[in-house]
Coordinates of C-alpha atoms (C1' of nucleotides) in Angstrom, one line a residue:
Chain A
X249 CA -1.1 19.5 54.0
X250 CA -2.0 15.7 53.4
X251 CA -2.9 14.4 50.7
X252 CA -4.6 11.2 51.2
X253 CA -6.1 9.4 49.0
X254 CA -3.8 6.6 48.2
X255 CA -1.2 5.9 45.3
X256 CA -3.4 8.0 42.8
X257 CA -3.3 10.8 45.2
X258 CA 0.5 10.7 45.8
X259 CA 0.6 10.4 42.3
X260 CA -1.2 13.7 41.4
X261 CA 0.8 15.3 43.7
X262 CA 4.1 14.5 42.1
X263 CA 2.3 15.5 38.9
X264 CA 1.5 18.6 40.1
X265 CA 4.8 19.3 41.4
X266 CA 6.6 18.7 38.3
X267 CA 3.4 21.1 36.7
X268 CA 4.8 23.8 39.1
X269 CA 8.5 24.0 38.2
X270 CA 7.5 25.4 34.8
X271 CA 10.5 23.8 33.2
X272 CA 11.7 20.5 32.6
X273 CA 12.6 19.0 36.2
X274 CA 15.5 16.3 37.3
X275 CA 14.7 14.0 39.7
X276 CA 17.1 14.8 42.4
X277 CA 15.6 18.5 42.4
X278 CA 12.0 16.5 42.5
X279 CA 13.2 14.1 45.5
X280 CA 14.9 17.0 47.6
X281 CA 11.0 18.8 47.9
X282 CA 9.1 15.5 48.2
X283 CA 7.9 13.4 51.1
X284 CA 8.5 10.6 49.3
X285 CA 11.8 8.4 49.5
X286 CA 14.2 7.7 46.2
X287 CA 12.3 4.2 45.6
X288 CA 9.0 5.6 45.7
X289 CA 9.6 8.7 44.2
X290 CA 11.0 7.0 41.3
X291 CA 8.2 5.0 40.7
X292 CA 5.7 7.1 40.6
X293 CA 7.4 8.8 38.3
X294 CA 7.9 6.4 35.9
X295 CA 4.3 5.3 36.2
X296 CA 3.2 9.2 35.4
X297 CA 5.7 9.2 32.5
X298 CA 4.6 5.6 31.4
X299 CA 0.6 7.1 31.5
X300 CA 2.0 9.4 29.4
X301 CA 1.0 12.2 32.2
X302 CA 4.5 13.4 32.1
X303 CA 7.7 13.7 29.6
X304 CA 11.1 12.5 30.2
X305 CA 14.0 13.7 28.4
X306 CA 16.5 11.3 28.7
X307 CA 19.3 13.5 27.9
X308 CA 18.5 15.9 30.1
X309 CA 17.5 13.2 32.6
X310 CA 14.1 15.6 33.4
X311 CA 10.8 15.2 33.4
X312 CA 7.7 17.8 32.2
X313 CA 4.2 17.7 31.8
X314 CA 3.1 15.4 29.2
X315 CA 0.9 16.2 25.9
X316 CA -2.3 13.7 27.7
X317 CA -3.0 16.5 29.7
X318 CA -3.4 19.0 26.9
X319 CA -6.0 16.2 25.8
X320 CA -7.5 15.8 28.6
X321 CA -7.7 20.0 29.0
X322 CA -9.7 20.4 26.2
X323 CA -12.5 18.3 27.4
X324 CA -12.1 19.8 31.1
X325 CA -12.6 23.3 29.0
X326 CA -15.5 22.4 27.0
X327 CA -17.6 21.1 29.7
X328 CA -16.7 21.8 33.4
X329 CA -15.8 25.6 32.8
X330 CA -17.8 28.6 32.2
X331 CA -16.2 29.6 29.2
X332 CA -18.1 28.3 26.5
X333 CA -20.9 29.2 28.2
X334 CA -19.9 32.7 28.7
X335 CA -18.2 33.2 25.3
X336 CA -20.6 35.6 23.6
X337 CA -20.6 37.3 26.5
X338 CA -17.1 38.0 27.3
X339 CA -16.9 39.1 23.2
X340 CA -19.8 41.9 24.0
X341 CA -18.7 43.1 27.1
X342 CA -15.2 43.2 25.6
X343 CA -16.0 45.0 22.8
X344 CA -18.0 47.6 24.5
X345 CA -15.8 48.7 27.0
X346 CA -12.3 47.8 25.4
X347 CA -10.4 46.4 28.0
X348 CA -9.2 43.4 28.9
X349 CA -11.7 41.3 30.5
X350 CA -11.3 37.8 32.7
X351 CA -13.5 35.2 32.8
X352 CA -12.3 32.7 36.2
X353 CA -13.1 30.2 38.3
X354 CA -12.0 29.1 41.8
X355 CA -9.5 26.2 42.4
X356 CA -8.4 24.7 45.4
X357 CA -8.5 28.5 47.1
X358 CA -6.7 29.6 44.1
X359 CA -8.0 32.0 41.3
X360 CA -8.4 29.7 37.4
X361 CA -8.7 32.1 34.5
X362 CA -10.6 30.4 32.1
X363 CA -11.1 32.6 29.6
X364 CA -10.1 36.0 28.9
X365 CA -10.6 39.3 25.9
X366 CA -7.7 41.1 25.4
X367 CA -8.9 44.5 23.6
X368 CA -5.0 44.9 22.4
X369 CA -3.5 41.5 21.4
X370 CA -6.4 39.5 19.7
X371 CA -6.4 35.7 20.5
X372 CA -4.5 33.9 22.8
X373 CA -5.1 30.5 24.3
X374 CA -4.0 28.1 26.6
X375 CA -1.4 30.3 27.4
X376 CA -3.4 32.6 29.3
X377 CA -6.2 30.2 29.9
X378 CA -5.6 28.1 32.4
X379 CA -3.1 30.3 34.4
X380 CA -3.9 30.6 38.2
X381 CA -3.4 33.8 40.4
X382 CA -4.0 34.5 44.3
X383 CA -7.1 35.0 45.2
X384 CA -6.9 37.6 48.0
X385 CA -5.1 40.1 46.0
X386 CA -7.0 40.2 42.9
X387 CA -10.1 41.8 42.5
X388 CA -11.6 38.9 40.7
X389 CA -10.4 36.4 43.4
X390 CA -12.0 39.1 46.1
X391 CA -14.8 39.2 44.4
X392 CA -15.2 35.4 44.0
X393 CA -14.0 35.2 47.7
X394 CA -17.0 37.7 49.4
X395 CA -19.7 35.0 47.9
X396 CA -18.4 32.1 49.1
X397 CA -20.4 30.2 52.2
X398 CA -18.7 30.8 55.2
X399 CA -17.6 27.8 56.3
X400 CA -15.8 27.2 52.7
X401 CA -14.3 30.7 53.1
X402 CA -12.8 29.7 56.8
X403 CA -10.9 27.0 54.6
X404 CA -9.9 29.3 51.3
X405 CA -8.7 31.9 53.7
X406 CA -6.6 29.7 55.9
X407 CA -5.0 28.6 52.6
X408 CA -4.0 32.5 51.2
X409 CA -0.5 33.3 51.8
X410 CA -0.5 37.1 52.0
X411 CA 2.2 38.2 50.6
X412 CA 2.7 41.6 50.4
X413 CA 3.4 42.1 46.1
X414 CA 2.9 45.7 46.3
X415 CA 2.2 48.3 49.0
X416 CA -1.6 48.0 48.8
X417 CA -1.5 44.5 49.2
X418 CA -4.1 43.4 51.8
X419 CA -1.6 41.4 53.9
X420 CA -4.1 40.1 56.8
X421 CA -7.0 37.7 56.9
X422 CA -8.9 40.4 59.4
X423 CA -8.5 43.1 56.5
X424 CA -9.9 40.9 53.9
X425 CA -12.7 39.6 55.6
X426 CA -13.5 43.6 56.3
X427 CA -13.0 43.7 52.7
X428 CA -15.4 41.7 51.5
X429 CA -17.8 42.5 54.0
X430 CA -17.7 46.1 52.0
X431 CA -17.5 43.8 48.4
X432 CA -20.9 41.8 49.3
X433 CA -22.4 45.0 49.9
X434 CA -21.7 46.6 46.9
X435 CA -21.8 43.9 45.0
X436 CA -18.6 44.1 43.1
X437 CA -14.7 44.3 43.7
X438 CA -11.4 46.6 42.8
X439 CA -8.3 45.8 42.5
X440 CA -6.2 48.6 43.5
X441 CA -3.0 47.8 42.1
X442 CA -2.6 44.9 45.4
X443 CA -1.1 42.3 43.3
X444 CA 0.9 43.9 40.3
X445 CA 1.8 48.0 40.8
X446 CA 0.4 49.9 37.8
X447 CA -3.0 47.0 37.6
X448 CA -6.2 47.9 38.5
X449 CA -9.5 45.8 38.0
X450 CA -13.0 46.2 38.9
X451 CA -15.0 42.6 38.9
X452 CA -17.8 40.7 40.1
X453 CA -19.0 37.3 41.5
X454 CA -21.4 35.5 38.8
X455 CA -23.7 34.0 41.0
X456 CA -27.0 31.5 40.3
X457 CA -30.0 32.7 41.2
X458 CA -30.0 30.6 44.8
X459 CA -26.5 32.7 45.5
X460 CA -24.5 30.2 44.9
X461 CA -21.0 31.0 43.5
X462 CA -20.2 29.8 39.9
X463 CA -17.1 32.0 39.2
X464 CA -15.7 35.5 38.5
X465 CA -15.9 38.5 35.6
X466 CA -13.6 41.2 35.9
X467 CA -12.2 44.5 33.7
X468 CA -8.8 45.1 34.2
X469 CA -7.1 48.5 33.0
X470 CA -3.7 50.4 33.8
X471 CA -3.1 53.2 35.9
X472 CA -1.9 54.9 33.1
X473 CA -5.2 54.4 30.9
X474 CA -8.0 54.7 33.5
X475 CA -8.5 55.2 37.7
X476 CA -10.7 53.6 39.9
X477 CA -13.0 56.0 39.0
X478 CA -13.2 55.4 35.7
X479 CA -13.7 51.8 36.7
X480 CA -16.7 52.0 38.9
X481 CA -19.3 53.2 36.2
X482 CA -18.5 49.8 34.2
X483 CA -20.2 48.2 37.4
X484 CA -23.5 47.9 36.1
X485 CA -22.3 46.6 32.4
X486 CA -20.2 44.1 34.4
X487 CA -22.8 43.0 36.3
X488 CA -25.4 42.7 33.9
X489 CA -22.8 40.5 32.0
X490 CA -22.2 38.3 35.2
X491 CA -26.7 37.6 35.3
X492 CA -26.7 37.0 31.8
X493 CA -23.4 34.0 31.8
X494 CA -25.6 32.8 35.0
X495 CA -28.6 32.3 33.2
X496 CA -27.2 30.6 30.4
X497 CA -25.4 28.3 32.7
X498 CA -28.5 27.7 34.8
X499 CA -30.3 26.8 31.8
X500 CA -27.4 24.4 31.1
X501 CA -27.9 23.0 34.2
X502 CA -24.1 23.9 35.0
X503 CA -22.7 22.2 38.1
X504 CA -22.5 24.2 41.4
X505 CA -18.9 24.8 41.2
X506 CA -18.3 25.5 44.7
X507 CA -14.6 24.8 46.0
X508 CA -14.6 21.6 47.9
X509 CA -13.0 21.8 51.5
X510 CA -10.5 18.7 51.3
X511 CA -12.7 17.1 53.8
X512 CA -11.2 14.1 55.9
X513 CA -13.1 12.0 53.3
X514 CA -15.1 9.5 55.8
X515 CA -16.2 12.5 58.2
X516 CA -15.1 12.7 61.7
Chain B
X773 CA -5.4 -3.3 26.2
X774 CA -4.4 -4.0 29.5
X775 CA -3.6 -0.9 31.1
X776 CA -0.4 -1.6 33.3
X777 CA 0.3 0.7 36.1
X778 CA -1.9 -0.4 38.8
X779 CA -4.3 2.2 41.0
X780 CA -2.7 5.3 39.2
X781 CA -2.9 3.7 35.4
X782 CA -6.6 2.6 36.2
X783 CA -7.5 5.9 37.8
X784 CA -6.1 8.4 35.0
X785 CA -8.1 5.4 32.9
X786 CA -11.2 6.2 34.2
X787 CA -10.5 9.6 33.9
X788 CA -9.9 9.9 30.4
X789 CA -13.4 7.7 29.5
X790 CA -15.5 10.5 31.6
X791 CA -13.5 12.6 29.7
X792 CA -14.3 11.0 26.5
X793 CA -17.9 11.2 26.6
X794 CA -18.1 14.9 26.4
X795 CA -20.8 15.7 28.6
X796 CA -21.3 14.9 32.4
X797 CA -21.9 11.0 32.9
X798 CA -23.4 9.3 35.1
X799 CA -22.3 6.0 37.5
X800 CA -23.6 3.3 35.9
X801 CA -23.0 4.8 32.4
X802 CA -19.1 4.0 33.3
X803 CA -20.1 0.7 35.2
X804 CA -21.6 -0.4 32.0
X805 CA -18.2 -0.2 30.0
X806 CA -16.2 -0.8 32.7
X807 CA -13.7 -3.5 33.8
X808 CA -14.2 -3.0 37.7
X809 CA -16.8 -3.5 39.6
X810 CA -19.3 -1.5 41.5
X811 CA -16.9 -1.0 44.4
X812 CA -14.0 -0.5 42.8
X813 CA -15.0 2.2 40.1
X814 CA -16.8 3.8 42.9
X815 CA -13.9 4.4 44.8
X816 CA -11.7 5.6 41.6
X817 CA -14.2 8.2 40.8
X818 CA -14.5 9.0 44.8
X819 CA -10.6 9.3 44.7
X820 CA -10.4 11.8 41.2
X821 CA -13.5 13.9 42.2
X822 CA -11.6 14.2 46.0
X823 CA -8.5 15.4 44.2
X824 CA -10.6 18.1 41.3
X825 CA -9.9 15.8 38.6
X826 CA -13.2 15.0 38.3
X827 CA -16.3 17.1 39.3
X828 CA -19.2 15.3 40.3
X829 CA -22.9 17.5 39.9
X830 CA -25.0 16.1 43.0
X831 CA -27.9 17.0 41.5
X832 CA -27.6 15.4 38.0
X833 CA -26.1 12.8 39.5
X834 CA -22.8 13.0 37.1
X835 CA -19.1 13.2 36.6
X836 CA -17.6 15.6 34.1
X837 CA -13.6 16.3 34.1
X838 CA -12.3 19.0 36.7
X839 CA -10.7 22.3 36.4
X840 CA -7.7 20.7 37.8
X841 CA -7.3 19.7 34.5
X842 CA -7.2 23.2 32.7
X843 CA -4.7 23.8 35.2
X844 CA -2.2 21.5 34.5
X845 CA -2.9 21.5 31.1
X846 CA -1.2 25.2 30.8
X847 CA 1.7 24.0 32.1
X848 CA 1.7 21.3 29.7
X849 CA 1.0 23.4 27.0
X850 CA 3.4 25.7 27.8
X851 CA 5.9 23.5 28.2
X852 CA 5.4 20.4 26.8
X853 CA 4.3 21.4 23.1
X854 CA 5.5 22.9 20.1
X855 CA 2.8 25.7 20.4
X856 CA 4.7 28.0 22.0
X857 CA 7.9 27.5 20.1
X858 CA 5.6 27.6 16.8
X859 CA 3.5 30.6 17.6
X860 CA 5.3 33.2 15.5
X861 CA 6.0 30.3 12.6
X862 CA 2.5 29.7 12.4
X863 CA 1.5 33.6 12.5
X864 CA 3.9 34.1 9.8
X865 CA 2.4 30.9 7.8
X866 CA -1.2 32.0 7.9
X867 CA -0.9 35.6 7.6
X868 CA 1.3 34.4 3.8
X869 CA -1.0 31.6 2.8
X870 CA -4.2 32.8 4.0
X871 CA -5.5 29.7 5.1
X872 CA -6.3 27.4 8.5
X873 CA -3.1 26.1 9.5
X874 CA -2.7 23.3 12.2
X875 CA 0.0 22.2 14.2
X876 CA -0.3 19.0 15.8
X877 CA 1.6 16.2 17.7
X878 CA 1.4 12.1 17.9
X879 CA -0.4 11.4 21.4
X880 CA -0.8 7.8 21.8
X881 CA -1.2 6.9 18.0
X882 CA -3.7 9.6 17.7
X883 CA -3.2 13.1 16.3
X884 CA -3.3 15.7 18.7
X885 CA -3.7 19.2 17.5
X886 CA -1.9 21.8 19.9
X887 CA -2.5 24.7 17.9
X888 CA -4.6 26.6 15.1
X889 CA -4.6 29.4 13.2
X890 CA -7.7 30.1 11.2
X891 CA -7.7 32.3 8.3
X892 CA -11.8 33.2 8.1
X893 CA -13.3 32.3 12.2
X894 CA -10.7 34.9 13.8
X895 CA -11.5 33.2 18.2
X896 CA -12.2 29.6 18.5
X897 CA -9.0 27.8 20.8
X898 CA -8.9 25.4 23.0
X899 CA -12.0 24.3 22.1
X900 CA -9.8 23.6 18.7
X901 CA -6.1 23.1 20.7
X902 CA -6.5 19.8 22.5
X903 CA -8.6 18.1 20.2
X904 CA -7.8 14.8 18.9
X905 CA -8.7 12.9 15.2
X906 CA -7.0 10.1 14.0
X907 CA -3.3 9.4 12.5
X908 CA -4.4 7.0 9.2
X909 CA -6.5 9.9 7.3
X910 CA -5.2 13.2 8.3
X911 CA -2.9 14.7 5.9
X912 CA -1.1 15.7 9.1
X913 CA -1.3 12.4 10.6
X914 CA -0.1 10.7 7.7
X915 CA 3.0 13.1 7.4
X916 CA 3.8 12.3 10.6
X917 CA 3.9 8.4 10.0
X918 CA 5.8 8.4 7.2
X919 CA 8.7 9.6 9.7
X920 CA 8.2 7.4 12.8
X921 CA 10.7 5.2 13.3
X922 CA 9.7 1.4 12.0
X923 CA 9.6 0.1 15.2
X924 CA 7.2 2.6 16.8
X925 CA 5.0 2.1 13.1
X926 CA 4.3 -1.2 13.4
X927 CA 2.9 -0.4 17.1
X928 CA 0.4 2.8 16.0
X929 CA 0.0 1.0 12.8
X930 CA -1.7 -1.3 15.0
X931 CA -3.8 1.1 16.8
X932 CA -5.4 2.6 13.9
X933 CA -8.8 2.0 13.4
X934 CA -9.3 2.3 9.5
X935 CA -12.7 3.1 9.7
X936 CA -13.6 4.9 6.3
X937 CA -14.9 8.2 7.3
X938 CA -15.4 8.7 3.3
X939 CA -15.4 7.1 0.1
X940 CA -11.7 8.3 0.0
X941 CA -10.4 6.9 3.3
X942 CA -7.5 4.6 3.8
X943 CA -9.0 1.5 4.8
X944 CA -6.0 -1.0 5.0
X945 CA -2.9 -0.9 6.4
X946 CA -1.5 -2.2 3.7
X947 CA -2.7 0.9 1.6
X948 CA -1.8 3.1 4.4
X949 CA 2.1 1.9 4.4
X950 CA 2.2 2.2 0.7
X951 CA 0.9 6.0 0.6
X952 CA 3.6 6.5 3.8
X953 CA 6.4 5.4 1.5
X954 CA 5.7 8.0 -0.9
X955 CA 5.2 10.5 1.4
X956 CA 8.4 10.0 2.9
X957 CA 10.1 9.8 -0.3
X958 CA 7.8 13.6 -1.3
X959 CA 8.2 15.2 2.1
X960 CA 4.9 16.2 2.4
X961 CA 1.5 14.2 2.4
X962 CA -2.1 15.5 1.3
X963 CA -5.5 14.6 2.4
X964 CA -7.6 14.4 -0.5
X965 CA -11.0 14.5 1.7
X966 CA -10.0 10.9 3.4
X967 CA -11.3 12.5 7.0
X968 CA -14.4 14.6 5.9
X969 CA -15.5 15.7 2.6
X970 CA -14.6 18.9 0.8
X971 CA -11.6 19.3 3.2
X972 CA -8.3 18.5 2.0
X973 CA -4.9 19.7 2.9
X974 CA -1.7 19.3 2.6
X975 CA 0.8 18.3 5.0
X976 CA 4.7 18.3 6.3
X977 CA 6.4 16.6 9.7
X978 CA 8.5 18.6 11.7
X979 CA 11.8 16.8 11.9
X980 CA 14.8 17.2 14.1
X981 CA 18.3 17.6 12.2
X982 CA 18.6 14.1 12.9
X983 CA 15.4 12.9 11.5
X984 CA 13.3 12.2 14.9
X985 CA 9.8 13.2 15.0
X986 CA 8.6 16.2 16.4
X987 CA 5.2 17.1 15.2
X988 CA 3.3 18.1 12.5
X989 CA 2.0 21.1 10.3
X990 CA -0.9 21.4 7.7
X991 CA -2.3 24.0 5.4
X992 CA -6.2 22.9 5.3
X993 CA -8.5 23.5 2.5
X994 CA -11.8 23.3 1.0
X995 CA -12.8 21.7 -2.0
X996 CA -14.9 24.8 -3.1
X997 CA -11.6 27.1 -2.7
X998 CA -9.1 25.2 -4.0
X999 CA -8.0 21.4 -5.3
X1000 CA -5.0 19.8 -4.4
X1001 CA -3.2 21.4 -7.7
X1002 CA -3.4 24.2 -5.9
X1003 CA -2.2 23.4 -2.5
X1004 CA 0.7 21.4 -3.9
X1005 CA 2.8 24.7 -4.8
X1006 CA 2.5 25.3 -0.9
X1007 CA 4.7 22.5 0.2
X1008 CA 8.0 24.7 -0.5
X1009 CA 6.7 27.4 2.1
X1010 CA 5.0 24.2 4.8
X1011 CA 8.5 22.6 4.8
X1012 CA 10.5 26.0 5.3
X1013 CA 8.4 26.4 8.1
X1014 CA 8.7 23.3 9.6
X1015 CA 12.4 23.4 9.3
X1016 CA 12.5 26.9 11.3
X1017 CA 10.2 25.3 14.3
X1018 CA 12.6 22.6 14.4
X1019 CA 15.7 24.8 14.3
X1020 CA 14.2 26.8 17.4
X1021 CA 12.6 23.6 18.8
X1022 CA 16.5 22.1 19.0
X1023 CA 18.2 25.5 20.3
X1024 CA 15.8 25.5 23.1
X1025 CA 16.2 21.6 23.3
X1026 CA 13.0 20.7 23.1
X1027 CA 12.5 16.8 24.1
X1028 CA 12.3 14.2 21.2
X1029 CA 8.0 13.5 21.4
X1030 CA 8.7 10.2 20.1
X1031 CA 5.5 8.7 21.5
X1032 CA 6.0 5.2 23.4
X1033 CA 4.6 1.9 22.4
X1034 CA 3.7 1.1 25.8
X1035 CA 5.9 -1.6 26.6
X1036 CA 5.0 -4.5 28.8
X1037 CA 7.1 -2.9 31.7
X1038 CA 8.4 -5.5 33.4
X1039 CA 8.5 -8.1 31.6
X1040 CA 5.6 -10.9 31.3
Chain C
dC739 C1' -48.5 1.1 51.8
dT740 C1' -46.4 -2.6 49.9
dT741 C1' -43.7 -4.8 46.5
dG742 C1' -40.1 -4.9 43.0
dG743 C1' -36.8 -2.8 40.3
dT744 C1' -33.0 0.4 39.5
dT745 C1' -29.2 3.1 41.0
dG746 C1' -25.9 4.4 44.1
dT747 C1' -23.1 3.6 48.6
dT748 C1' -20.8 1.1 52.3
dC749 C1' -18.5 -3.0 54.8
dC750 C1' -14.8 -5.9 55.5
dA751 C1' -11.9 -10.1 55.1
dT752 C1' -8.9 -11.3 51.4
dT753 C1' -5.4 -10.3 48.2
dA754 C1' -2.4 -7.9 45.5
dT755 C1' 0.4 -3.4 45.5
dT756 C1' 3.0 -0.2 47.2
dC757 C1' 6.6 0.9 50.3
dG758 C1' 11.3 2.0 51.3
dG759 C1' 15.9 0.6 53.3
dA760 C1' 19.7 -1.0 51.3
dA761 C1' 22.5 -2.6 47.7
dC762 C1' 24.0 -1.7 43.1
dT763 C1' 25.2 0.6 38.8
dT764 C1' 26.6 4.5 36.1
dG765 C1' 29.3 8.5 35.0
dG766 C1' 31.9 12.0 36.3
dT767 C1' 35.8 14.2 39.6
dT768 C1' 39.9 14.5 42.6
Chain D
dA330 C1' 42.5 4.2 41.1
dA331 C1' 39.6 5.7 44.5
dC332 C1' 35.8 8.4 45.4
dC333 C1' 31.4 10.7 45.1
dA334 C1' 26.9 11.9 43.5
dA335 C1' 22.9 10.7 40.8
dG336 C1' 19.9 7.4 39.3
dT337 C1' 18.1 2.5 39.3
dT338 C1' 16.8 -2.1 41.0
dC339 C1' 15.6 -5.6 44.7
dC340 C1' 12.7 -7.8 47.9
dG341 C1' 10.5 -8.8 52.5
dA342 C1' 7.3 -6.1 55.2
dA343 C1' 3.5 -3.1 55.5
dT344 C1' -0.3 -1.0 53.5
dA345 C1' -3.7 0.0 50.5
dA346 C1' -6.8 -1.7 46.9
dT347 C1' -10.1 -5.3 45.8
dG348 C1' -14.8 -6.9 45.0
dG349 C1' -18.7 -9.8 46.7
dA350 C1' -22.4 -8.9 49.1
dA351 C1' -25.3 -6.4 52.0
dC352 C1' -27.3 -2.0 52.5
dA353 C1' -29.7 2.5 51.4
dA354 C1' -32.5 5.6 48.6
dC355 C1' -35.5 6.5 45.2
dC356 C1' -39.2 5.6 42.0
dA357 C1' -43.0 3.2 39.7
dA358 C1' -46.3 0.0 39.6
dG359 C1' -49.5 -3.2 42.1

DNA sequence: CTTGGTTGTTCCATTATTCGGAACTTGGTT
DNA sequence: AACCAAGTTCCGAATAATGGAACAACCAAG
């Protein structure tokens, strides 16, 4: 999976490295995973930690995300996600059903919850914002997934790993793709406990009016609460919800967040 | 202020002046307060949109920070902050006092607030975490200057912009280091509407055992509600909390957020 | 349809940066 | 004392970034 794109791209990659341990990282745990050699690996590091892009705790000789991204988050939040955009609307749709609802995007073939309700817990934050999930095995991924181009989904797909988390895990790209044949149809998605047991969801794609896909909405309850059949009635509230956040956001002129292919840059 | 770090430091550069416009921006917006040329900034922004740090809108013809960005920024967040250590303190603090509390860290000589809890507005978040205001006339700010080391003062001294955002405002730095003194020698600072009028608040640092700066936390006020009379009985309660974030801060060894005065690196 | 202006994109020889093998330092272990 | 592992620094070679200038694309006015 190359990179490309230079020092700054190298760089990124480190940073998102260190992003993924989820706990303050050394560098010889950094260097055994990497491409890179010592030298290099070492300075990129220090020019991350010196951008103030990363931490380093010099006791514990390990480095961790650095507060410049939390910065640089917020604006990321305000203005290139749906969220403020769909706020209002994730409080109404959330208060009339009372369950949790996701608002997400897609990254890099990856599901990006940007916002979320929790009926139970009130307010949360970053901490749940910003989390990412797989896409084939959540119903708001799937749902994202069936309104995706082709020739983007060729690329998402080839990037899902399939692994089985619970027994009703769709584990091949052939089942998906029947999958959300039956999703475009119908026009909305369930999760059927595929990616944690005991997790069911029903969601849809929010779509502009041209088709094209701006992100995901989705109601997630428990096995113990609700069924899938308790689910599919919300269908109509959910989509409703999913037009209205696509009008507001066409009226805001929001940008066509389609998934970009990593293409070979100067084409072929 | 030279930047240092060559592609990657002028890169994230870039990234954080589309970031601070706060709205999608287009090419020669940047070339106009840019240091590179045409070429070069072309290629930057090619290079950040390529790897989701940026999102460039075809139609509108702009760039407005990625989703990457949210991304990382949880990780960060989670990991990087006090928020997370905090959370319960500040529940605790808010639910007692009844009013907006902040907690907030030094980024690059500015104050960067990484979490909230607001009495009256229940939601808001990261459209409040991640925001940044300046050190010299927060009461937060200002309580965390008082305990940087001297050193690391004279640098964000120097960074400070003393722009008088009310008839109250620090303006000098010689003002500034006078007020610090006392607030070192209180343990607590106020802001007596220096950063916007009919807010005031009062203000402790969160210290490790050994004195080194961790962050910040503020009990904010309006004029209408209360005076400063009335906030000063609150510093017993602020500095018990702050002590208890930095007791759990050290036992899970948080990282000393001293922030860096950006060296020259190597030498001249 | 032509001209002129503005904005955005590409080329390519030059130049400055990054690369990475190897040597070195530091701190702990047998 | 000798050794080993982890982390840091050096420096010539290799590569990637630079930026001036030419090139498109678009629009408005002549």
């Amino acid at each position: 999976m190359a990179t490309g794109d230079g020092t700054v791209g190298k760089a990124l990659e480190v940073l998102d490295r260190v992003a993924g341990f989820g706990r303050p990282v050394r560098f010889s745990e950094l260097l055994a995973g990497s491409p890179y050699p010592k030298a290099t690996l070492y300075r990129l590091l220090q020019t991350l930690v010196h951008q103030r892009m990363l931490t380093y705790d010099a006791d514990r000789a390990a480095y961790a995300p650095g507060i410049r991204l939390v910065r640089l988050a917020h604006n990321a939040w305000t203005h290139s996600t749906l969220a403020p955009i769909a706020r209002q609307h994730l409080d109404a749709l959330a208060a009339e059903i009372g369950e949790t609802v996701h608002l997400a995007q897609l990254d890099h073939a990856q599901v990006l919850y940007v916002d979320k309700r929790s009926s139970a817990v009130p307010v949360e934050m970053i901490s749940q914002t910003g989390k990412v999930g797989p896409a084939y095995c959540t119903g708001i991924g799937k749902a994202m997934l069936a309104f995706l181009p082709l020739d983007l989904l060729d690329w998402v797909l080839s990037q899902q790993s399939f692994h089985a988390f619970t027994a009703a895990t769709i584990t091949s790209e052939r089942a998906l793709r029947r999958e959300l044949e039956q999703i475009r149809a119908e026009g909305h998605a369930f999760d059927r406990e595929e990616h944690e047991p005991g997790i069911i969801c029903i969601a849809a794609p929010i779509l502009t009016p041209k088709g094209g896909l701006l992100g995901g909405l989705s109601v997630t309850s428990t096995t113990r609460r609700r069924d899938l059949d308790d689910l599919a009635p919300l269908a109509p509230r959910l989509k409703a919800t999913a037009v209205r956040i696509a009008a507001d956001a066409e009226s805001w002129h929001f940008p066509d967040q389609t998934p970009k292919p990593l293409p070979g840059r100067t084409g072929t």
